[in-house]
Each structure stands twice: as C-alpha cells, then as structure tokens.
Amino acid sequence: MAFPSPQAVTPYTGPFGKAELLHLLRRTLFGVSPADLKAFEGQSLEEVVDHLLDIPILPPPPPIRAYQGRNESVFDTGVPLGTTWVNSKPIAGEQNPNGARRGSYKQWWVQLMAQQERNLREKLVLFWHNHLVTDTNEAVDLAVLAYRYNVLLRQSCTGNFRKLMYDITLDGAMLRYLNGEKNTAGAPDENYARELQELFCLGKGPDSQYTEDDVKAAARVLTGWNINYADNYQSVFRPNRHDKNDKSFSSFYNNKVIKGKATAGAGTEEINELLDMIFAHPETARFLCRKFFTFFGYYEINGEVEQQLIQPLAELFRTSGYELKPMLRALFTSEWFFKTEYRGAMIKSPADFTLGMARQMGISWPVEENAFEARYFFASQLFLQMYNQGQELGDPPNVAGWPAYYQTPSFHELWVDTATYPKRLATVDSLVVRGISTGSGTQWVHAESKNKSFRADPFLFVKQLNQPHDPNVLIDQLVELFYGVSVSQAVKDSLKTTYLLKGQSTDFYWSAAYVAYADNPNTTNPEARQVPRQLQDLFAYMFTAAEYHLH
Amino acid sequence: MKRRSFLKQIPGAAAVTVIGGQTVRADHTNPLLQALYQMMYETDRVLVIVQCNGGNDGLNTVFPLDQYDQLKSVRGNMLMNSSSIIKLNDKTGIHPAMAALANLYQDGKMGVIQNVGYPNFNYSHFRATDIWLSASDSDEYLDSGWAGRYLNYEYANYPVGYPNAAMPDPLAIRVGEGIGLGLQMMGTNMGVSINNASDPVNLTGNIFKDPAGADYVGKELSYLREVQRQTDKFGDVILAAYEKAKNLSTKYPSVNNGNTANNLTNQLKIVARLIAGGLKTRIYWVSTGGFDTHSSQVDPADFTKGTHANLLQGISDNIAAFMDDIKLLGLQERVAGFTFSEFGRRIRSNASLGTDHGSALPVIYFGKNIIPAVVGDNPIINPNADFNSNLPMQYDFRSVYGTFLNQWFCVPQADVHSILYNQFQILPILNTANCLSTASHELNVQNGINAVSVSPNPFVHKTRVDFESFGGFVRLQVFNNHGSLVRTLLSQDLPKGKYSNDLDLEGQPTGIYYIRWENGPLQQVKGMMKVL
C-alpha cells in the first residue's frame, strides 16, 4: 500500500478514568462486574493492560466425566465419574463415548470462559478459535483432539504467532478438519494450503496477490503428514507420502523455490521454509493486525485506521518477530483503541451477551467438589443459549469463522436478526427471571449436584454498589455498568419511576423499602418484600434494551 | 385447470376487480367466490430457493451417459456402474439417490440446467457464495443481493410504511439461518429470518427512546431497534399463518435418520404451512450444508452410497415431499423453485475418494408450471483431465435468476437487466402463461410511504431528489451499483416536512445509481438511471 510508514503507534494520552477503564474491560473480558471495576480502579492504563496480558502459563485442569454417571459401569468404563477422560482411549466394543466427551469438552470450555480470571486469555482463545478454525462435532469428531487444539490456543494465545502457525499446521484437529491427513504426493489436497493463505495469514485484500498456483505448490509442501491413531493420535510425517519435487512460488513470494526433500526431516524443514516465506511478506502482519482490531476495536478499517494504526502496529508486530504481547500491548494502549466514537459501538456476540451477563451478574457456581455434575450441567445450558443465538462454540459455521466477525458490510449486525433477537430475550428470561435448576432428578449421582440453581441475584448485585438506597444514584450506576452508551436523564427517570418507585413520585418510597429489606430479608413490611422482585424486573427490562446489546 | 379459465366460469359475479390481468366480477356475498377471491387476490407466485452450502459435485449428481467411459477414466475410484444411474433421457442420467426427483421429472415437475457458472470461477467458498448471492461478476464486489434488489424494485418503499393493509407480511422469509447477503439491499434486510415458526415474540412498549445519533453507536442502535420492530411486526402474522395450516404430505423423510440434508425437512414443512396459511411472502429461502466433499464422498464398497448419496437423497426426498405437500394443499400452481451451490467440483476425483473445489454445476428447478427438460449439453469430459482441470460453463447463473424474474415474477426484460446489472439470456424452463398484470406491479411499487423519489428519472446529468423528513436527523446518500458511496447530499437535522435537493452527477459514468434516504431508524433506497 502506498501509505508512508509512520514511526510508531500513537499511544493514548487522554485521561484514564472510569469510562476508559470500562471500555477497555468490556472489550477484553466477558462482562464487567462491580468487583472487576474495584480491582482495577486507580491503576494506570499501562498497569491495567500489563495485568490483562499477564496470563498464567499452567493450563487449567482438564475436562472431567460429568456425563452418564449412572451408566459408569456400562458406558466409557475406563473413565470413573469425576475423573478426566483426556488420557483414556475409548474401549473397543463399548458404545463410542466421543459424543459425550465432546459435550464435556465444550462444557469445560464454557466454565473457563464464564468464570474467567481478570486477563485476556479467554477472549483471545475465542479470537484464535474464530481465526484458526476447526470444528468439534463433525470433521474432528475425536474429543481428545478438540481438547488438545483448545490447549494449544490457550497456551499460545499471547506467545509467538509464527510458532502458533507451525503448531496449528501439525495440530491433529486441524489435520482432520482441513484434510491435511489426506494430503499426499499422489493426490494433493489443497484445503489447508488454501486457507493457510486466504484465511490464516494473508487474507484476500488488494495487497495479497498469491496465486492459485501458490495454493497448489503450498499443498505439495504440506504433503505427507497424518495422524498415528495407534499412538495417542500423534501427528507424524510419512516421507513416502511426501511430494519430493521442488515447489515453485509466484512473484508474490519473490519466485521462491522450496527444494523438495526426501529425508525424515523433510516435513518440518519444508513447512518451516513455507512459513518463513509467508511471514517474510509484510501483508501477513498487516492482515493479523486488521483482524485483531476488527475483533477488539471496530470493524471498519478505513484509510485513516490503516495508515495510522494498522501499518505501524504491523511494523511493530513484524519487527518483534511476530511476538503477540508487544503488539497487543500497543493496540490496547493506543489512541485509536480509545477513540470515543468506537466506545459502545460494537454489537455483543452471543458469547459476550450470554457469558458476559452471567459473569457480570456474578451468578454463583456451586463450589462443592462433588457438585461438578451441576457445574457441567449449567455450562451445557449456557452453551445452548449461545447456540440458540447463533454461536455454537467449538463448531463455527465454516473455516472462515462466524460471519459476524468478517462479513462485509454488516459484520456484527449479523448476530442480531428477527430469528436471534427473541433468543436473546429468552436468555435474559433464563438467567435473570426463571433461573436454571438441576432439580432432584435421579440422573445426579452426587447429592451435592441436586437442587442447585443458577440465577442472577439482583439484590446481591446492587448491595455491592454505592448508596443503593438512593434510586437516582442506583440507576446511574446500573446504566454505567450495563451500557457502553450514554442514556438520557429522561430514560433514567422513566426506569426509576416505573421499576423502583412503582409509579410513586417521591424517591423516599424506594429508600425506605430498600433499607427495610436490607436490614431484614425476612421482613413482613409489604413494600420491602417487593424489593427483590422490583430489582429483577428492572434488570430483565434493562437487558432487553437495544443499548444492552452494545459494548 | 388454468387460473384464467377457472375464473371465467364463476357465475353470478358483481363488483369488478382486476385479478391476474383478468377483469373479474366479484360478488362478496357468494362464499365460494369470496374464498377464491381471497386466495387469488391476496396471494400470488412464490419462489423457493434451496441453497446447498459447500460446493456440490455436479458430476456425481447429473451424469453425462454419453461420456461415461471418459468419466470412468478420471473417476475410476468412485464412479458407479452406468446401469445404476437413472436415465432422464438417452444421454443424461441422475444419481439413484435422487429417484424421487427422477419421478418428478417424469411427472413434468422437475428439470435440470447443465453446466451453470460464470466466467473466471472463484474457488473460495466464501467469495464464490457472495458471487452467487449478489449476482456479481467474478471480480466485482456488490453489497446487495440479487433477490434483495428484486424486492426493492417490486416494493420500492419498503421498509417505510410496512407492514400495511396491502402487504401485511414479510416480503421474503429465510428459514433456518440469518438473512444473508442474497436478501439484502444497501444494508436493509428485505426479508425476515425465522428458525422456527413458533419463536417467542414478546416485545413490549419501550422506555428506551433516546434518539439514535449519526455516529457509529447511533447506527447500531438504529439497527437493533429496527430488528426489535421487525420481530414485533411480523411475529404475529407468521405465527398466525403457521397455525392456520397443516402439512398434508406423508412423504417427508423422518428427521432423525442422521442425514444432514434432512434439516431441509423442517424448513420446507414450515414453508408449505406459511404459504398455505396465506402469507403473501414472495420468496422463501432454505439451506443445507455438507457438500464440501473433499474426502470419502462415496462408500468404497458401493459407489452409489456414501456421504454424497445421502446428501443428494436428502435434497431429492425433501423437495419431492414438499411438492407433494403443496399439491395436496392446492398450491402447486403458485410455487416454483431451484437449487444452487457455490461451485461444482473437479473433474478428476482425488485419492481420498473425494473431489476438490471446481467450477460449473447443474441447477435443478422444480414446480408444476415449469417445463421439464435437461437444458443444455452434457459436459465434455476430457479423459486427459488432470487434478486441476475444470468444466467450462455453458449457462451463466444469472440467466437462472433472470428467467425466474422475467417469467415467474413477470419483470419486464429491461428491468431484469437493471436488477442483474447486465443482460443474460432467458432459458426455456418456465411456462410463461399467467403472468401478473403490470397493474399489480404498479400497486406494489406505490405501496408503503414514498419518502424519497427522483425526477426526472432516467436523467441526463441533473435531476431532483424529493424527500420527506419525519423530524430529526436526515441523511441522503448516492451510491453507485457497486455499493460505493458517490456523494452525501445531506446530513443534518430537519424539521418534519417535505424537501427537495438538486443532484448533479456530471462527470460520473452513466448507469444505475441509488439514492439512500435515512431518517432516524428509517431508511429507503431508490434506483435511478443516468443515461448520458
């Protein structure tokens, strides 16, 4: 592109107050709770971003069996209830446990997202899942490979992009999803080679001029890899299936020739040459930076954004050897990220909407060790809510990811239409009004999983705020926390009068009722007894507003 | 019996009305005639589009029997015996999994257009799908869909003033997925999407009435509120229509037999009920996936079976059941449709018993009022085809769209040309009798609130834009037919009232332009033609 290359990404130098902190946290966490706000208040922008990027190296404990507990002795018998299945091969002759294990894997993932720590990991795992797509249920099928893919994304999420591309190329789930395991010298399969360029590294922008022949040549470089199903599903290189001829690339890649090799190390050597060639092209860094900004900042990349943000950010990314942390740090401390016109201008994804609501509300998860059946059940219900709204975690619609993250001209608007909007309302109903409950069903082996419920408690929520007995201060704080956009005093007054004052005209009505209820939840004062219900109605209503779908 | 002759036989008619181009005397006291009047006047032709995502292997769907040996030489690892293929005629056959469609062909209700595509095929799923949805050239990027442009032509004022007495229903319904580019026009959804006809729709009056500004946030607030409004306004009519009718066919496949293409069953059942329930909706769009058969598309033990056969059977059984249903429901004169997929697959199969992304492919069309035929020649199979060889196109895919627009929806050829941005040949696939009267089109065009108009139109290089403000922020923009913004005429708050602005496009190329009017949450797009 013909833009002059500026020196560096312009940092944000304006005030870093509550509004800026909220904007940063909304985009980097699933939901912002009063506790999140308290944890970061008073810190500088650099301190907060460093904290968000400080991600524990150790992976979380693996998914466990919470499925079919009553059938422990006939189904997936190698895996006792409450223990992990990731190291146990399905037992021949038994019913295939992969369907149940895939469910377990997704419920494990949902719990990690909905109970995330205060860092960028979960948002980044979703970013990478949407960028380096594999599915779970169809092509990949084997739960253990879907799990390992997820572990790879979480361990690499702020590491080195070049290394991640190497690892994902040989990832078992990816070898299955894009047919890498079927790609042989005799019958090259272009699926991965195409997406490696079109979707993963270079894109289809005007500066990405690789050719159909480059796709074919890359496919030949990648021939020979498959999965050793007998040996713990390890990816292996089979030299006899590898194309040993030279592979020539177009002028877009400076007519690079990758020498065909026949050795046992040919597979890794040629992939490294291929990735070096792709990563030598400056478009790779630009493509990734655009994708990050689209996901975290705003979808429209006009000439100004390209020149002032993408170009210098990409230059930083490239010259740092594709290390992700310095690039992300520059992005989240940039002037562009904090532009006021972008604040509140993105429509929440189903994950943001659903998990964000659960986490923001601080809905409590049962903590007893033996309540894992209930925990996995609640996760399955959250998964279902997102699925209904158009985001099936683990199974994006296709290799390009969810269209709302890339499809021009509508982008995030694609999340909400006349089919999915009512599903969002149903989620509000489930999490705030009706709640989800395990009941006393016989399917739960452990008593600790019975009669557990998962529902927002608006009273506990407002107790954490300042002066909740003052209806004006309370509404101000709720509006600030729930909406990324400003709301007029007229709307605030309407909310207060309709839900807190019940049509009365003096604020004292609410103050008296609230104080009486806070003082004694078992009060017989009829007005005080209405407080939890009033708050529930208020929250449910506030979550159906168009404003709540923005962040 | 044809519609016209039937109407002529009704005795005792009194009031004069125009129906389907015929002057009919209608007596509203006669219950039989009243029922018929309702049916004829309130409903007309329906198009059902079946989208098959992934790229269907045309050469394993429709077989060039006269090229069988050549095909065998390039697809030896997966081509079934010629005796297994069901013959449509001496030279062309169809996959045995599509026996139900072959029967429809014998009944005169199905046909095949061979080798449909466009010059310079794109092999990316996403780009190729956009090309099919927008009806663009291979290297052209449009941000409106072909069906969206047609609906904008037919119902020029939509969505302002909709729904209304004359058009209380959605213009188009996408079942099972989001609206998609195909039914969009300059950012406006020209139809609604439903996943399930019994969606809960429980919108109430809204406290949140802050005006949406002209910034990014305002854009999304307007969008979300428009969806809220649409959900509200069409929810009831869709549900009412759905509950009014029942499916009558017993031929729909059982849904749980593991075949992914059977997600069409529920979708097509909903479509049949909505048509029978009396919706005036013009276009129904359904879709299924799984056609990206890079590997294991046939069963190595029996090439007539396997993943691809299952998919084809899903398409075939479901369309046949749907046709049976609408026949039993008395709707078959009014319904036609076609299938498409973003591309075909390579001539030569790969070693994993699959096929990679290819080019031209057959389109299947169906309906009582179609002309059953195998349109076009068999593809020529070069026995020396290598892994990169592809079939050339014979018919442009936009000919299929153009033919349905011209001969099913009765759009004059010149207007088809402006909807598709080019002239494409009309194919002999539809019975051309019984087109709608132009009077009906005129009524549709005037329906709703005309918030912006251009006159003169066509114009030389200057014209005048008349528009309305309902109060608040108004924006007027001019776009070219690629969806690029050419000019912003106006962007300001205006009190309620009628206004005019001159538009001078001197120096701009001749061709089709659009004026887009935006006022608060409302928007409207009108076409115009610069001729010199």
Coordinates of N, CA, C and O in Angstrom, one line a residue, chain B residues 367-447:
Chain B
G367 N -41.4 -27.4 -10.0 CA -42.7 -26.7 -9.9 C -43.6 -27.3 -10.9 O -43.2 -28.0 -11.8
K368 N -44.9 -27.0 -10.6 CA -45.9 -27.5 -11.6 C -45.9 -26.8 -12.9 O -46.1 -27.3 -13.9
N369 N -45.5 -25.5 -12.8 CA -45.5 -24.7 -14.0 C -44.2 -24.5 -14.7 O -43.9 -23.5 -15.3
I370 N -43.3 -25.5 -14.5 CA -42.0 -25.4 -15.2 C -42.1 -26.3 -16.4 O -43.1 -27.0 -16.6
I371 N -41.1 -26.1 -17.3 CA -41.0 -27.0 -18.5 C -40.0 -28.0 -18.2 O -38.8 -27.7 -17.9
P372 N -40.4 -29.3 -18.0 CA -39.4 -30.3 -17.6 C -38.4 -30.6 -18.8 O -38.8 -30.8 -19.9
A373 N -37.2 -30.5 -18.5 CA -36.2 -30.6 -19.6 C -34.8 -30.8 -19.0 O -34.6 -30.5 -17.8
V374 N -33.9 -31.4 -19.8 CA -32.5 -31.3 -19.4 C -32.0 -30.2 -20.4 O -31.8 -30.4 -21.6
V375 N -31.8 -29.0 -19.8 CA -31.4 -27.9 -20.6 C -29.9 -27.9 -20.8 O -29.2 -27.9 -19.9
G376 N -29.5 -27.8 -22.1 CA -28.1 -27.7 -22.4 C -27.5 -29.0 -22.7 O -28.1 -30.1 -22.6
D377 N -26.2 -29.0 -23.1 CA -25.5 -30.2 -23.5 C -24.8 -30.8 -22.3 O -24.4 -30.2 -21.3
N378 N -24.5 -32.1 -22.4 CA -23.7 -32.8 -21.4 C -22.3 -32.1 -21.4 O -21.8 -31.7 -22.5
P379 N -21.7 -32.0 -20.2 CA -20.3 -31.5 -20.3 C -19.4 -32.5 -21.0 O -19.6 -33.7 -21.0
I380 N -18.4 -32.0 -21.7 CA -17.4 -32.8 -22.4 C -16.3 -33.2 -21.4 O -15.7 -32.3 -20.8
I381 N -16.1 -34.5 -21.2 CA -15.1 -34.9 -20.3 C -13.9 -35.3 -21.0 O -13.9 -36.2 -21.8
N382 N -12.8 -34.6 -20.7 CA -11.5 -34.9 -21.4 C -10.9 -36.0 -20.6 O -10.6 -35.8 -19.4
P383 N -10.6 -37.2 -21.2 CA -10.0 -38.3 -20.4 C -8.6 -37.9 -19.9 O -8.1 -38.6 -19.0
N384 N -8.0 -36.9 -20.5 CA -6.7 -36.5 -20.0 C -6.8 -35.4 -18.9 O -5.8 -34.8 -18.6
A385 N -8.0 -35.2 -18.4 CA -8.1 -34.1 -17.4 C -7.2 -34.4 -16.2 O -7.1 -35.6 -15.8
D386 N -6.5 -33.4 -15.8 CA -5.6 -33.7 -14.6 C -6.3 -33.1 -13.4 O -7.4 -32.7 -13.4
F387 N -5.5 -33.1 -12.3 CA -6.2 -32.7 -11.0 C -6.7 -31.3 -11.0 O -7.4 -30.9 -10.1
N388 N -6.2 -30.5 -12.0 CA -6.5 -29.1 -12.0 C -7.6 -28.7 -13.0 O -8.0 -27.6 -13.1
S389 N -8.0 -29.7 -13.8 CA -8.9 -29.4 -14.9 C -10.3 -29.2 -14.3 O -10.8 -29.8 -13.4
N390 N -11.0 -28.2 -15.0 CA -12.4 -27.9 -14.6 C -13.3 -27.8 -15.7 O -12.9 -27.6 -16.9
L391 N -14.6 -27.9 -15.5 CA -15.6 -27.8 -16.5 C -15.8 -26.4 -16.9 O -15.9 -25.5 -16.0
P392 N -15.9 -26.1 -18.2 CA -16.3 -24.8 -18.6 C -17.8 -24.5 -18.4 O -18.6 -25.5 -18.3
M393 N -18.2 -23.3 -18.2 CA -19.6 -23.0 -18.0 C -20.3 -23.0 -19.4 O -19.8 -22.7 -20.4
Q394 N -21.6 -23.3 -19.3 CA -22.5 -23.2 -20.5 C -23.5 -22.1 -20.3 O -23.7 -21.3 -21.2
Y395 N -24.1 -22.1 -19.1 CA -25.1 -21.1 -18.9 C -24.6 -20.2 -17.7 O -24.2 -20.8 -16.7
D396 N -24.8 -18.9 -17.8 CA -24.5 -18.0 -16.7 C -25.5 -18.2 -15.6 O -26.7 -18.3 -15.9
F397 N -25.1 -18.3 -14.3 CA -26.1 -18.5 -13.2 C -27.1 -17.3 -13.2 O -28.2 -17.5 -12.7
R398 N -26.7 -16.2 -13.7 CA -27.6 -15.1 -13.6 C -28.8 -15.2 -14.7 O -29.8 -14.6 -14.5
S399 N -28.6 -16.1 -15.6 CA -29.7 -16.5 -16.5 C -30.8 -17.2 -15.8 O -32.0 -17.0 -16.1
V400 N -30.4 -18.0 -14.8 CA -31.4 -18.7 -14.0 C -32.2 -17.6 -13.2 O -33.4 -17.6 -13.2
Y401 N -31.5 -16.7 -12.5 CA -32.2 -15.7 -11.8 C -33.1 -14.8 -12.7 O -34.2 -14.6 -12.4
G402 N -32.5 -14.4 -13.9 CA -33.2 -13.6 -14.8 C -34.4 -14.2 -15.3 O -35.5 -13.6 -15.5
T403 N -34.4 -15.6 -15.6 CA -35.5 -16.3 -16.1 C -36.6 -16.3 -15.1 O -37.8 -16.1 -15.4
F404 N -36.3 -16.6 -13.8 CA -37.3 -16.6 -12.8 C -37.9 -15.2 -12.6 O -39.1 -15.0 -12.4
L405 N -37.1 -14.2 -12.7 CA -37.6 -12.8 -12.5 C -38.5 -12.5 -13.7 O -39.6 -11.9 -13.5
N406 N -38.1 -12.8 -14.9 CA -38.9 -12.4 -16.1 C -40.1 -13.3 -16.3 O -41.2 -12.8 -16.6
Q407 N -40.0 -14.6 -16.1 CA -41.1 -15.5 -16.5 C -41.9 -16.0 -15.3 O -42.9 -16.6 -15.5
W408 N -41.4 -15.8 -14.1 CA -42.2 -16.2 -12.9 C -42.7 -15.0 -12.2 O -43.9 -15.0 -11.9
F409 N -41.9 -14.0 -12.0 CA -42.3 -12.8 -11.3 C -42.7 -11.7 -12.3 O -43.1 -10.6 -12.0
C410 N -42.6 -12.1 -13.6 CA -43.1 -11.2 -14.7 C -42.5 -9.8 -14.7 O -43.1 -8.8 -15.0
V411 N -41.2 -9.8 -14.4 CA -40.5 -8.5 -14.5 C -40.1 -8.3 -16.0 O -39.5 -9.2 -16.5
P412 N -40.4 -7.1 -16.6 CA -40.0 -6.9 -18.0 C -38.5 -7.0 -18.2 O -37.7 -6.7 -17.2
Q413 N -38.1 -7.5 -19.3 CA -36.7 -7.8 -19.6 C -35.8 -6.6 -19.3 O -34.7 -6.8 -18.7
A414 N -36.2 -5.4 -19.6 CA -35.4 -4.2 -19.4 C -35.1 -4.0 -17.9 O -34.0 -3.7 -17.5
D415 N -36.1 -4.3 -17.1 CA -36.0 -4.2 -15.6 C -35.1 -5.3 -15.1 O -34.4 -5.1 -14.1
V416 N -35.3 -6.5 -15.6 CA -34.4 -7.6 -15.2 C -32.9 -7.2 -15.4 O -32.1 -7.4 -14.6
H417 N -32.7 -6.6 -16.5 CA -31.4 -6.1 -16.9 C -30.9 -5.2 -15.8 O -29.7 -5.3 -15.3
S418 N -31.7 -4.3 -15.3 CA -31.2 -3.3 -14.3 C -31.1 -3.9 -12.9 O -30.3 -3.5 -12.1
I419 N -31.8 -5.0 -12.7 CA -31.7 -5.7 -11.4 C -30.4 -6.5 -11.4 O -29.7 -6.6 -10.4
L420 N -30.1 -7.1 -12.5 CA -28.9 -8.0 -12.6 C -27.7 -7.3 -13.1 O -26.6 -7.9 -13.3
Y421 N -27.8 -6.0 -13.4 CA -26.8 -5.2 -13.9 C -26.2 -5.6 -15.3 O -25.1 -5.2 -15.7
N422 N -26.9 -6.5 -16.0 CA -26.4 -6.9 -17.3 C -27.5 -7.7 -17.9 O -28.5 -8.2 -17.3
Q423 N -27.3 -8.0 -19.2 CA -28.3 -8.8 -20.0 C -27.9 -10.2 -20.0 O -26.7 -10.6 -20.3
F424 N -28.8 -11.1 -19.6 CA -28.5 -12.5 -19.6 C -29.6 -13.2 -20.3 O -30.8 -12.8 -20.3
Q425 N -29.3 -14.3 -21.1 CA -30.3 -15.0 -21.9 C -31.4 -15.6 -21.0 O -31.1 -16.0 -19.9
I426 N -32.6 -15.6 -21.5 CA -33.7 -16.2 -20.8 C -33.7 -17.7 -21.2 O -33.6 -18.0 -22.4
L427 N -33.9 -18.6 -20.3 CA -33.8 -20.0 -20.5 C -35.3 -20.6 -20.7 O -36.2 -20.1 -20.0
P428 N -35.4 -21.6 -21.5 CA -36.8 -22.1 -21.7 C -37.2 -23.1 -20.6 O -37.3 -24.3 -20.9
I429 N -37.4 -22.7 -19.4 CA -37.6 -23.6 -18.3 C -39.0 -23.4 -17.6 O -39.4 -24.1 -16.8
L430 N -39.6 -22.3 -18.0 CA -40.9 -22.0 -17.3 C -42.0 -21.7 -18.2 O -41.9 -21.2 -19.3
N431 N -43.2 -22.2 -17.8 CA -44.4 -22.0 -18.6 C -44.8 -20.5 -18.4 O -44.9 -20.0 -17.3
T432 N -44.8 -19.8 -19.5 CA -44.9 -18.3 -19.4 C -46.3 -17.8 -19.2 O -46.5 -16.6 -19.1
A433 N -47.3 -18.7 -19.2 CA -48.7 -18.2 -19.1 C -48.9 -17.6 -17.7 O -48.2 -17.8 -16.8
N434 N -50.0 -16.8 -17.6 CA -50.5 -16.4 -16.3 C -49.5 -15.4 -15.5 O -49.4 -15.5 -14.3
C435 N -48.9 -14.6 -16.3 CA -48.1 -13.6 -15.6 C -49.0 -12.6 -14.9 O -50.1 -12.4 -15.2
L436 N -48.4 -12.0 -13.8 CA -49.2 -10.9 -13.1 C -49.4 -9.7 -14.0 O -48.5 -9.5 -14.9
S437 N -50.4 -9.0 -13.8 CA -50.6 -7.8 -14.6 C -49.6 -6.7 -14.1 O -49.2 -6.7 -13.0
T438 N -49.4 -5.8 -15.0 CA -48.5 -4.7 -14.7 C -49.2 -3.8 -13.6 O -48.5 -3.2 -12.8
A439 N -50.5 -3.8 -13.6 CA -51.2 -3.0 -12.6 C -50.9 -3.5 -11.2 O -50.7 -2.7 -10.3
S440 N -50.7 -4.8 -11.1 CA -50.4 -5.3 -9.7 C -49.0 -4.8 -9.3 O -48.8 -4.4 -8.2
H441 N -48.1 -4.8 -10.3 CA -46.7 -4.3 -10.0 C -46.8 -2.8 -9.6 O -46.2 -2.4 -8.7
E442 N -47.6 -2.0 -10.4 CA -47.7 -0.6 -10.1 C -48.2 -0.4 -8.6 O -47.7 0.5 -7.9
L443 N -49.2 -1.2 -8.2 CA -49.7 -1.1 -6.9 C -48.6 -1.4 -5.8 O -48.4 -0.7 -4.8
N444 N -47.8 -2.5 -6.1 CA -46.8 -2.8 -5.2 C -45.7 -1.7 -5.1 O -45.3 -1.4 -4.0
V445 N -45.4 -1.1 -6.2 CA -44.4 0.0 -6.2 C -44.8 1.1 -5.4 O -44.1 1.8 -4.7
Q446 N -46.2 1.4 -5.4 CA -46.7 2.6 -4.7 C -47.0 2.3 -3.2 O -47.3 3.2 -2.5
N447 N -46.9 1.0 -2.9 CA -47.3 0.6 -1.6 C -46.3 1.2 -0.5 O -45.2 1.4 -0.8

